[in-house]
Short mmCIF file of C-alpha atoms in Angstrom, two decimals:
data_model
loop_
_atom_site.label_atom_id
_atom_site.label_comp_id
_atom_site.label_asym_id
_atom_site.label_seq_id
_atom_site.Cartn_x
_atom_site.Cartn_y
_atom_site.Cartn_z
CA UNK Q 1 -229.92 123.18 -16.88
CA UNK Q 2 -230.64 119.40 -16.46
CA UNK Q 3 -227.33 117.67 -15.30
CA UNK Q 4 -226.54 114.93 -17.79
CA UNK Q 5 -226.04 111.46 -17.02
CA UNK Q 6 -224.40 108.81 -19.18
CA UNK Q 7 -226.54 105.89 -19.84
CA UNK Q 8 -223.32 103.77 -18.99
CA UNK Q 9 -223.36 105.45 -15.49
CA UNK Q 10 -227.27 104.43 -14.96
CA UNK Q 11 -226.37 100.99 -15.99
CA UNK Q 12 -223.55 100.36 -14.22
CA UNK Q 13 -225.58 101.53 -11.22
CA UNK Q 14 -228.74 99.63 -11.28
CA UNK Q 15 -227.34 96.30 -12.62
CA UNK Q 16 -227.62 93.46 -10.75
CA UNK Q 17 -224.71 91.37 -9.25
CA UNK Q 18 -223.95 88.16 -10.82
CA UNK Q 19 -221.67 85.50 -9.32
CA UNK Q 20 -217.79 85.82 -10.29
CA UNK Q 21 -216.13 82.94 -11.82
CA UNK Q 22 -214.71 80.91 -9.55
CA UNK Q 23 -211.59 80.39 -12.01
CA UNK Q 24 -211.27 83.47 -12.33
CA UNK Q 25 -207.19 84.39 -12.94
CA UNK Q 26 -205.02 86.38 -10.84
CA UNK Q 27 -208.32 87.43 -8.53
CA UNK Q 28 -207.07 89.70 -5.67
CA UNK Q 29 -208.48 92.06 -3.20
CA UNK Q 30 -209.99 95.20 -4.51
CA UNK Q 31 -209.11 98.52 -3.01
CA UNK Q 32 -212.43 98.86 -1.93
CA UNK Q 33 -211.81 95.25 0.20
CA UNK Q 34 -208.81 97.00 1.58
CA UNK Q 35 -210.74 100.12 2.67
CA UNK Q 36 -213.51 97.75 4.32
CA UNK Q 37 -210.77 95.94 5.89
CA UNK Q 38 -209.50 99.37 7.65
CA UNK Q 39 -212.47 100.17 9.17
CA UNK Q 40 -212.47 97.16 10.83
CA UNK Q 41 -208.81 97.78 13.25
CA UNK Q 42 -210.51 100.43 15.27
CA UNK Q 43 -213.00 97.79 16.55
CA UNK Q 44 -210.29 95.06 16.95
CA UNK Q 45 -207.79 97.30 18.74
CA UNK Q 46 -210.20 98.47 20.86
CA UNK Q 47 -211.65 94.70 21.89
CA UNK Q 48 -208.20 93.92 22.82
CA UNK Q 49 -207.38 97.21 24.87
CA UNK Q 50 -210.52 96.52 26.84
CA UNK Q 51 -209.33 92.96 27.61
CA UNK Q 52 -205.43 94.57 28.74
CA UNK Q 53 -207.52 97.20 30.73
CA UNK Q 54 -209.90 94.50 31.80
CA UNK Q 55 -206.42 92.05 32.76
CA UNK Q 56 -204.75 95.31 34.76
CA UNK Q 57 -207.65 95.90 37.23
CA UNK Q 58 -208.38 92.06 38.27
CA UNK Q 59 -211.58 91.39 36.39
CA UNK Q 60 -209.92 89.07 33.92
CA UNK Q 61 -213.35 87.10 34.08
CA UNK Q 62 -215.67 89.78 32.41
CA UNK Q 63 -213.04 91.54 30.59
CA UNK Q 64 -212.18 88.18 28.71
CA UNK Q 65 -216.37 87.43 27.83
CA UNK Q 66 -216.66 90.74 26.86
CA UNK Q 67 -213.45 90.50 24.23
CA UNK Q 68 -214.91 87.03 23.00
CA UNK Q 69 -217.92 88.54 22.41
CA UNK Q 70 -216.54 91.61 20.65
CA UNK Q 71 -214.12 89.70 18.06
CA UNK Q 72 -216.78 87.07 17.47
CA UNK Q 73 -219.06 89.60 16.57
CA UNK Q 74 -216.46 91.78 14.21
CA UNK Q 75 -214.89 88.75 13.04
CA UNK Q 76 -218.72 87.32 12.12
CA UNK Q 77 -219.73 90.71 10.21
CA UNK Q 78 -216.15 90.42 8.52
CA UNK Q 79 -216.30 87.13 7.55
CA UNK Q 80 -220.08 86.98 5.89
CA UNK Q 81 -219.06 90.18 3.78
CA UNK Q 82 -215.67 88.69 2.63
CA UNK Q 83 -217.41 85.42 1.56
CA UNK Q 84 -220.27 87.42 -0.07
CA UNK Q 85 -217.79 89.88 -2.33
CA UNK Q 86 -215.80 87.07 -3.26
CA UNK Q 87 -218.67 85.61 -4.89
CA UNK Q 88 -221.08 88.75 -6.09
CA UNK Q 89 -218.47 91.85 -5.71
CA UNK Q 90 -219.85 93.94 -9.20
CA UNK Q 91 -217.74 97.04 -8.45
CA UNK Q 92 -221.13 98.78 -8.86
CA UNK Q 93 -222.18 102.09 -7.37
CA UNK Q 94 -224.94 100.25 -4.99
CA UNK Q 95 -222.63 97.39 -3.94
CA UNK Q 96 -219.60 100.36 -3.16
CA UNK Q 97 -222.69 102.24 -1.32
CA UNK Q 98 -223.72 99.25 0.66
CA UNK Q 99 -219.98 98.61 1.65
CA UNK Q 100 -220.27 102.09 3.05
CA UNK Q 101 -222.99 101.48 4.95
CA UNK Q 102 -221.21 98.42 6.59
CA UNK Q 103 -218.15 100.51 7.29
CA UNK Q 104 -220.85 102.74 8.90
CA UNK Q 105 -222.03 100.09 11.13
CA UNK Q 106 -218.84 99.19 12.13
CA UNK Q 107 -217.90 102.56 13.38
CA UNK Q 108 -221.05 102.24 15.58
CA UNK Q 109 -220.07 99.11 16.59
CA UNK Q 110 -216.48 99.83 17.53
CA UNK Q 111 -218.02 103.23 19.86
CA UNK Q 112 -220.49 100.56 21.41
CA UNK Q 113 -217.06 97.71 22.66
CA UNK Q 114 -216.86 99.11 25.91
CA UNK Q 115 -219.99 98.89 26.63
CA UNK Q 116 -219.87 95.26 25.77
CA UNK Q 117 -217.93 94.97 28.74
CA UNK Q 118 -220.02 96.18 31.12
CA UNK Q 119 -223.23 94.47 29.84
CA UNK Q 120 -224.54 97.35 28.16
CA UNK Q 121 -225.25 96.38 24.43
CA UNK Q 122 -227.16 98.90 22.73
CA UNK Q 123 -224.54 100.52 21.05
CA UNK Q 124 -222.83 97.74 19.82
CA UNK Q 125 -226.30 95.89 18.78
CA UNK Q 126 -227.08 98.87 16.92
CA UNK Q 127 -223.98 98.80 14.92
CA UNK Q 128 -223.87 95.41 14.45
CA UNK Q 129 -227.53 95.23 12.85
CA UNK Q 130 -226.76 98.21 10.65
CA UNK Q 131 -223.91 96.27 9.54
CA UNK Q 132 -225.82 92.60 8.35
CA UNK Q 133 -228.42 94.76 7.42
CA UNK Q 134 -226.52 96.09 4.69
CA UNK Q 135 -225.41 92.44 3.86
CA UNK Q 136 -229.47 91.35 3.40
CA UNK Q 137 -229.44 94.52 0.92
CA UNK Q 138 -226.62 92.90 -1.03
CA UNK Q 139 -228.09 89.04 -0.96
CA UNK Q 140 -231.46 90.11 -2.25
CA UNK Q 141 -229.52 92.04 -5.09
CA UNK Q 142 -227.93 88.95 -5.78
CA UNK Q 143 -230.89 86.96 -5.80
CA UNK Q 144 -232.46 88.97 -8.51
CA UNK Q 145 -228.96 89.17 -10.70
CA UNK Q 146 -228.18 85.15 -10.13
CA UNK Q 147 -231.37 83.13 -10.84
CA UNK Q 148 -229.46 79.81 -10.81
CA UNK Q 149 -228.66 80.73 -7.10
CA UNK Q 150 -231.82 82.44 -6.43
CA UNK Q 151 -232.77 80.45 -3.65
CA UNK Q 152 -229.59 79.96 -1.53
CA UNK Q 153 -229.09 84.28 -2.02
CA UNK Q 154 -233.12 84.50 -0.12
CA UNK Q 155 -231.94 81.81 2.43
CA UNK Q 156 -229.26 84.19 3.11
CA UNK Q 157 -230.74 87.08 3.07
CA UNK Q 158 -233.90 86.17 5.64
CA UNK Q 159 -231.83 83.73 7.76
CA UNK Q 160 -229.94 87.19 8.38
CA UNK Q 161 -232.94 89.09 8.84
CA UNK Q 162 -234.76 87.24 10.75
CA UNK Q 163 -231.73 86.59 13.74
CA UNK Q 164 -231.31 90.55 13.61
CA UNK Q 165 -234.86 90.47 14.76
CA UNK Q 166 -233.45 88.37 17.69
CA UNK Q 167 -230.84 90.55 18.99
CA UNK Q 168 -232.99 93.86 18.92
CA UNK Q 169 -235.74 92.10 20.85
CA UNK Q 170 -233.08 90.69 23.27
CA UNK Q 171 -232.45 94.10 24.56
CA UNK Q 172 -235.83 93.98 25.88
CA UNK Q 173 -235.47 90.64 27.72
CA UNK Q 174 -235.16 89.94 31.16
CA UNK Q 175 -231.83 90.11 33.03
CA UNK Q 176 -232.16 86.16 33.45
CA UNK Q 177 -232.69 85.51 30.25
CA UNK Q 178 -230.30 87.34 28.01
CA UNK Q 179 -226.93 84.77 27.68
CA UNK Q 180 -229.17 81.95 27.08
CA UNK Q 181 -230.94 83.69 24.37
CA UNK Q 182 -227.42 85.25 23.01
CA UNK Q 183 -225.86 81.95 22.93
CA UNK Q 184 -229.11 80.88 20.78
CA UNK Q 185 -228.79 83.80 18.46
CA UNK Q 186 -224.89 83.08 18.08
CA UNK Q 187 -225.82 79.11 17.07
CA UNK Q 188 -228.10 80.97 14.74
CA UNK Q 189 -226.35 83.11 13.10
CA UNK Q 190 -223.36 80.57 12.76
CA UNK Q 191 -226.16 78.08 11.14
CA UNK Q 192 -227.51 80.20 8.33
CA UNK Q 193 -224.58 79.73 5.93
CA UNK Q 194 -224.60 76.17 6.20
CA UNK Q 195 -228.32 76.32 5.64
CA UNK Q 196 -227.97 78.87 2.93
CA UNK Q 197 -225.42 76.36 1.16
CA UNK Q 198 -227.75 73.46 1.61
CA UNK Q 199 -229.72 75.00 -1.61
CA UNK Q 200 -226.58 75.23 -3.26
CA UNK Q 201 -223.11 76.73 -3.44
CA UNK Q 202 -221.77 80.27 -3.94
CA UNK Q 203 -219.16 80.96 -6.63
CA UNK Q 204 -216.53 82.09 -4.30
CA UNK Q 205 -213.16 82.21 -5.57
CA UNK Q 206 -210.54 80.05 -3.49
CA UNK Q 207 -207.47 81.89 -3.92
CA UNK Q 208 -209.63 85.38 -3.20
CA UNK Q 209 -210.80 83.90 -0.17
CA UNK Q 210 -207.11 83.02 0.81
CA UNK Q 211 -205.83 86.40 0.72
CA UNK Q 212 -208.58 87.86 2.20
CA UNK Q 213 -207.92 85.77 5.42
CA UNK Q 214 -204.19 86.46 5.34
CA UNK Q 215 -205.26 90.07 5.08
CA UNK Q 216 -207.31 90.38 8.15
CA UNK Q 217 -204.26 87.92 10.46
CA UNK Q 218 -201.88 90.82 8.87
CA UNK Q 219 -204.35 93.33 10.65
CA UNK Q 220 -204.67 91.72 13.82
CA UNK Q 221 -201.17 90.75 14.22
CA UNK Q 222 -200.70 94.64 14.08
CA UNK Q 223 -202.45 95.02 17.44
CA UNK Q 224 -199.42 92.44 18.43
CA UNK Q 225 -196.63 94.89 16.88
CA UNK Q 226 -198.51 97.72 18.94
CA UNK Q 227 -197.91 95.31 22.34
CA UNK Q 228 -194.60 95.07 21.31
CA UNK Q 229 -193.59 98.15 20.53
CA UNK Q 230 -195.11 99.66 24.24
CA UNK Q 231 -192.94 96.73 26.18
CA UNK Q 232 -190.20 98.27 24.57
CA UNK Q 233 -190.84 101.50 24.93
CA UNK Q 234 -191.87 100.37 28.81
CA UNK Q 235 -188.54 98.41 29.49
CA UNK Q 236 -186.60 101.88 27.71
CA UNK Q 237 -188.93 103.84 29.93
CA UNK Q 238 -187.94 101.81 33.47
CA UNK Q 239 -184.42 101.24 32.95
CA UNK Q 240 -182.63 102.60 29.71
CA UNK Q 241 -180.76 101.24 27.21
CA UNK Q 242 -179.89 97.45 28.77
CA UNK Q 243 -179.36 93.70 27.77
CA UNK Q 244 -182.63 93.45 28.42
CA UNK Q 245 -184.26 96.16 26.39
CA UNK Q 246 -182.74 94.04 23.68
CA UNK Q 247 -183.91 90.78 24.71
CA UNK Q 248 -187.70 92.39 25.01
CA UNK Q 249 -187.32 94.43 21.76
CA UNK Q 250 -186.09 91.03 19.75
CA UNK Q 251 -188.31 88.63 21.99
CA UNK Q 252 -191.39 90.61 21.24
CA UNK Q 253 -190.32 91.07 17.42
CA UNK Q 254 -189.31 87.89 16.93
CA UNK Q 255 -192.91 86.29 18.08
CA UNK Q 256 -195.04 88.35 15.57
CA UNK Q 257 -192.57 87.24 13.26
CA UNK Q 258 -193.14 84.13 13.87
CA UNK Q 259 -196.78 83.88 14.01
CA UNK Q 260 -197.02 85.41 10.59
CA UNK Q 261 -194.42 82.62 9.54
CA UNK Q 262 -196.28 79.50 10.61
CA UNK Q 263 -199.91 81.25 9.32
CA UNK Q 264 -198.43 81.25 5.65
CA UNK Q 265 -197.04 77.75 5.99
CA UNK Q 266 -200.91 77.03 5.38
CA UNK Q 267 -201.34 76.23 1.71
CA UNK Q 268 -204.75 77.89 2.36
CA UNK Q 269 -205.17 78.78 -1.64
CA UNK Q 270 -204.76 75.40 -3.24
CA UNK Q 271 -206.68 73.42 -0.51
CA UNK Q 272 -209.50 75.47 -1.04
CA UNK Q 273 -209.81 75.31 -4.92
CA UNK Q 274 -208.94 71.75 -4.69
CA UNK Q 275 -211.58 70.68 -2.37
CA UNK Q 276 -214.71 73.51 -1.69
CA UNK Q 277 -216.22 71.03 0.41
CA UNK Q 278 -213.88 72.01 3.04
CA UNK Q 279 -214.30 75.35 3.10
CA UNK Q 280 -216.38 75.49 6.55
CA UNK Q 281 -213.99 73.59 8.19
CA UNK Q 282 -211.69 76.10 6.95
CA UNK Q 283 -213.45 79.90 7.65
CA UNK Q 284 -215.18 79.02 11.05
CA UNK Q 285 -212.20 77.71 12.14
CA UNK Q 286 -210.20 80.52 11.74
CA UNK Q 287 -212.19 82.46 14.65
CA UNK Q 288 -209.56 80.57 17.57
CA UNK Q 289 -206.56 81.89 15.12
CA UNK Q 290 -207.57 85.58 14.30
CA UNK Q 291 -208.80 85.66 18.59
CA UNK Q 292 -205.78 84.37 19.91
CA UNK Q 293 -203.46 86.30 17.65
CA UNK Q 294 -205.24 89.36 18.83
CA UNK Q 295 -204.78 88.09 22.63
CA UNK Q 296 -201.56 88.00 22.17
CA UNK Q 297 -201.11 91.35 21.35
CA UNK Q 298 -203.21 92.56 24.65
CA UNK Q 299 -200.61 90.11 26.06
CA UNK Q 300 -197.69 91.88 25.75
CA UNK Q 301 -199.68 95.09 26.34
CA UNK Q 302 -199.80 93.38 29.72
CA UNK Q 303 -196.37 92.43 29.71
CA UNK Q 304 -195.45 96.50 29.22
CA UNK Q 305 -197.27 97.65 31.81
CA UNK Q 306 -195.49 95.15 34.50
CA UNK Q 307 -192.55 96.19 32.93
CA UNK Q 308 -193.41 99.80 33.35
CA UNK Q 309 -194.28 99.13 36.95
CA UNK Q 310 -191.11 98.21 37.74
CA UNK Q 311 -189.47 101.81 37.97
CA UNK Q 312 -192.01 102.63 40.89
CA UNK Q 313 -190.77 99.72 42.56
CA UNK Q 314 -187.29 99.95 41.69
CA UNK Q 315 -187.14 103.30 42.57
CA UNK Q 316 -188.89 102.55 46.31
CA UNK Q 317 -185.80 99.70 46.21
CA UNK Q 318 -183.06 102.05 46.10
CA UNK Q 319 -184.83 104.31 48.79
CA UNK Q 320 -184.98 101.77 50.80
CA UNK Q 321 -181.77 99.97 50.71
CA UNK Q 322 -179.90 103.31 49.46
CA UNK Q 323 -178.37 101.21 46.47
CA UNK Q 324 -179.79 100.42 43.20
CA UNK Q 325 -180.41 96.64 42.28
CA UNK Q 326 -178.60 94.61 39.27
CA UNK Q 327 -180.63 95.82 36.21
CA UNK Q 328 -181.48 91.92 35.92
CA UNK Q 329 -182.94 92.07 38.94
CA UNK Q 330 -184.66 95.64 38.08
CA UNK Q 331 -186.40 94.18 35.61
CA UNK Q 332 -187.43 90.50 36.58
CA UNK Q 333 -188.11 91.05 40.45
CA UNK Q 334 -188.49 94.54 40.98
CA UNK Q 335 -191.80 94.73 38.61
CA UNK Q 336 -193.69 92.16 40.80
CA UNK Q 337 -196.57 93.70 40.01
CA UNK Q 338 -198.13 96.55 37.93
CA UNK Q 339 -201.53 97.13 39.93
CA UNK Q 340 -200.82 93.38 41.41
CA UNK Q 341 -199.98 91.99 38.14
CA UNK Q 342 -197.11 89.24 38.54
CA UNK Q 343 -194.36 89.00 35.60
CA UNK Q 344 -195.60 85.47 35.62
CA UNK Q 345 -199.28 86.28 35.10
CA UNK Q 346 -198.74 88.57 32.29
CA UNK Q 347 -195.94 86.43 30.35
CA UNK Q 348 -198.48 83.50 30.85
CA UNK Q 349 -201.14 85.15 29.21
CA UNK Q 350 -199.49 85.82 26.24
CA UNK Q 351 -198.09 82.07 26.27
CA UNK Q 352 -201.69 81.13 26.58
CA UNK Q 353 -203.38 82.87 23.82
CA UNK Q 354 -199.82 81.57 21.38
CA UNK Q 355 -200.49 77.91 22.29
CA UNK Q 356 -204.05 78.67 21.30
CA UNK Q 357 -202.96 80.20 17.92
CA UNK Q 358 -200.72 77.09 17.23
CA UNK Q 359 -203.30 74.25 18.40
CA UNK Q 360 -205.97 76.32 16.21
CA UNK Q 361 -203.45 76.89 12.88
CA UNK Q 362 -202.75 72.91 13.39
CA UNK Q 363 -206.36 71.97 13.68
CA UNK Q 364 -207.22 74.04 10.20
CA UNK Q 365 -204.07 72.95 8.81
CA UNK Q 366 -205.00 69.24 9.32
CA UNK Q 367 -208.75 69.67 8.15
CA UNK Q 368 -207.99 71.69 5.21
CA UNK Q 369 -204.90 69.61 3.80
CA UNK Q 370 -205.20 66.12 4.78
CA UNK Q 371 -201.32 66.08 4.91
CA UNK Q 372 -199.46 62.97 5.92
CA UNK Q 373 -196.86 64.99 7.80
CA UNK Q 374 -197.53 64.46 11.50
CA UNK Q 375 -198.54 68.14 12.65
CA UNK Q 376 -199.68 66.52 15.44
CA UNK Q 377 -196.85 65.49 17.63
CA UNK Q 378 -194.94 68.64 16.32
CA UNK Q 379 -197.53 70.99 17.95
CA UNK Q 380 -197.82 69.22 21.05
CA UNK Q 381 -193.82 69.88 21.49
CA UNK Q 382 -194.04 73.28 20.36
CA UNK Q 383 -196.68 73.52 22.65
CA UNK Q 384 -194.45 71.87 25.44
CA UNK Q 385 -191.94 74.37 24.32
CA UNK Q 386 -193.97 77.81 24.98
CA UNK Q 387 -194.63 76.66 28.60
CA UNK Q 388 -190.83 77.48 28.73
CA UNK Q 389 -191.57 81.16 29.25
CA UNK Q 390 -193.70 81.12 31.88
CA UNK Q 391 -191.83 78.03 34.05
CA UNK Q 392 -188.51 80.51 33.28
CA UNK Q 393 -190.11 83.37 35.09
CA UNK Q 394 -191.38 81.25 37.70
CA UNK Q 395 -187.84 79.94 38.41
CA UNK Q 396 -186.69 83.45 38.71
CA UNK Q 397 -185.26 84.59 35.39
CA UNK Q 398 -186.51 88.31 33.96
CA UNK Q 399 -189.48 88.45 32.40
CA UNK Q 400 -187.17 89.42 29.37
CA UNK Q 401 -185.58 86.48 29.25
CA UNK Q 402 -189.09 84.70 29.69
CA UNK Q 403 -190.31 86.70 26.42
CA UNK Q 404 -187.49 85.31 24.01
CA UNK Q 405 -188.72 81.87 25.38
CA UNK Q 406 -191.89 81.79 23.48
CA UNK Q 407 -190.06 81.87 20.58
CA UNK Q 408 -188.50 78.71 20.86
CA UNK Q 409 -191.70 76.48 19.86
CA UNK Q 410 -192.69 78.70 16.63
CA UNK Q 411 -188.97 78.11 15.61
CA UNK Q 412 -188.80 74.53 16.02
CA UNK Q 413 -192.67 74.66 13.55
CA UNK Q 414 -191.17 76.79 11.35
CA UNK Q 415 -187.85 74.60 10.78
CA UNK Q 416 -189.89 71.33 10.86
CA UNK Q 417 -192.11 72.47 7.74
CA UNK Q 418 -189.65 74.67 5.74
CA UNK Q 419 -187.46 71.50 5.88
CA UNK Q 420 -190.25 68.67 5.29
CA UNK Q 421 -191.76 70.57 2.07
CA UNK Q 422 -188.23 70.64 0.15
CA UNK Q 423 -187.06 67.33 1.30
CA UNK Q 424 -190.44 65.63 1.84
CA UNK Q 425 -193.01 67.36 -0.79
CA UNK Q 426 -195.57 64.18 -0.71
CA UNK Q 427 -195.95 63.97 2.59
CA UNK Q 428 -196.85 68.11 3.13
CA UNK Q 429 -199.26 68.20 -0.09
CA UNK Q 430 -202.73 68.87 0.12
CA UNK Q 431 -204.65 65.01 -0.81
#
């Protein structure tokens, strides 16, 4: 017996995408997004345990290429979906098949990460291509289901093509040759959307756009909770319950905190519906935010290892001198150094990568908003303020106390704006 099919089901499987309405009401992620969005941890959390790994065993030089390289890359194939379902997402059996196959490609890509940081690419080129491969399927649907937009879908779909071209074929290329050419295929592939665009504009939806962005910071701020939670368990591991157990459990808390806090102080949704023509500024931008929030997090993975190092060297302490050491002392100068790591280098690597996150959120904030508030002197103190850790450790304190230092500079962000939009609502509006 011949199955039946519903002519509904046919139809709802070979139409064509149009493009949304870009006032569309109360527009929000689709489960589907959400699934897509899973997929993508595995390759983030493993970019950012190859840089920690990479950090621990002194070849902070390649292992911080080879992280840039990975998040660009995920971020990239994230980012060119997210702007493309925003503006085409149908719901249809072929577009939920094609998101498959990108979720497919990602899985290839996240096995091939290590590799990217030892100079083998294959792996991760393969997934990568099988990934904006399935993104060329979904333009050229477009392009036949949006005839008004029929020419900026096709400049999508073969400027995509055409640089995948370029990054099989640099596997074949001499030693010599290979960053220059990958720093010519990253220009390229960075270039087609603002070529694409040139022919005319997408019907993305602002406030879709938004949340999508917050999603993805919510994701990689989770590789941060993970580097907290293991310098907690690494402090509870070395010395017990202490003071400073505490200070790391509520140091380390309190900065993801406060990284999500200043992120949504970003009126990302109304800046973008009220002026499109920023939207560039905007997304590419948002690369040095989602990178250093996920350095952070290898940070602190850092941070636990030194402060797992220290019961090997507290222990060789007490044989030594035949009396244990102040747990203060335990825990700031006793753990000088998990496989030669200082306190001081690992606390100012995660100081690092938060000063990037807050010069980055200021520099979108300021291009998206146009806000007379000055963000600019603020940052520069907060800025100021996170060196606090790292001179604190350098001084002598415990790395502990070092950790809740980094909080100070969110805070004083956090208070400035709160404050300024209910006392000062022109000045922090989007013009």
């Amino acid at each position: 017996m011949t199955a039946f099919i519903p002519p509904s089901a046919v139809a709802q499987a070979a139409r064509r995408p149009r493009g949304r309405d870009i006032h569309e009401p109360h527009r929000t992620a689709t489960p589907l997004e959400l699934l897509f969005d899973l997929s993508f941890v595995v390759a983030i959390a493993l970019a950012a345990s190859q840089l920690h790994h990479g950090v621990m065993a002194h070849h902070t030089g390649p292992a911080l290429a080879g992280f840039l390289i990975a998040f660009w890359a995920t971020w990239w194939a994230w980012m060119n979906t997210t702007w493309f379902a925003s503006a085409y997402d149908d719901d249809s059996a072929v577009f939920r098949l094609l998101t498959l196959l990108q979720m497919v490609g990602v899985l290839i890509f996240a096995t091939g990460v290590p590799g990217l940081f030892s100079g083998d690419f294959r792996v991760g080129v393969l997934g990568y291509v099988v990934m904006r491969l399935a993104l060329v399927a979904q333009w050229l649907l477009a392009a036949r289901g949006d005839p008004a937009r029929r020419r900026t879908c096709l400049r999508y779909a073969w400027g995509i093509a055409l640089v995948q071209l370029g990054w099989v074929a640099r596997l074949w290329l001499p030693p010599d040759w290979g960053w220059p050419v990958f720093a010519l295929l990253l220009v390229l592939e960075m270039a087609v959307p603002l070529w694409a665009e040139r022919a005319g504009g997408t019907p993305w939806h602002a406030h879709h756009i938004a949340e999508r962005y917050s999603g993805l910071l919510i994701i990689t701020l989770g590789e941060v909770v993970l580097g907290a939670a293991n310098a907690v368990a690494g402090m509870w591991q070395t010395f017990g319950w202490t003071l400073n157990l505490a200070l790391v459990g509520l140091g380390s808390t309190a900065l993801v905190f406060a990284l999500w806090w200043m992120y949504f102080l970003l009126p990302s949704g109304e800046a973008l519906h009220r002026h499109r023509e920023r939207a560039f500024g905007w997304g590419y931008g948002h690369v040095f935010i989602f990178v250093s929030a996920a350095a952070v997090g290898a940070g602190l993975e850092v941070v636990a290892d030194v402060l797992k190092a220290g019961k090997e060297a507290t222990a060789q302490a007490i044989s030594a001198t035949g009396q244990a050491a102040p747990i203060a002392t335990q825990a700031g100068h006793a753990a000088n150094a998990a496989e030669g790591v200082s306190p001081l280098y690992a606390i100012g690597m995660v100081a690092l990568a938060q000063a990037l996150f807050m010069v980055s959120l200021w520099a979108v904030y300021s291009r998206s908003t146009r806000a007379q508030a000055n963000q600019a002197l603020l940052t520069l103190g907060c800025v100021m303020c996170v060196a606090l850790g790292p001179l604190a450790v350098w001084l002598g304190a415990p790395l502990p106390w070092g950790l809740l230092l980094l909080c100070v500079g969110p805070a004083m962000a956090i208070v400035y704006n709160e404050h300024g939009r209910r006392h000062c609502e022109d000045r922090f509006r989007v013009r």
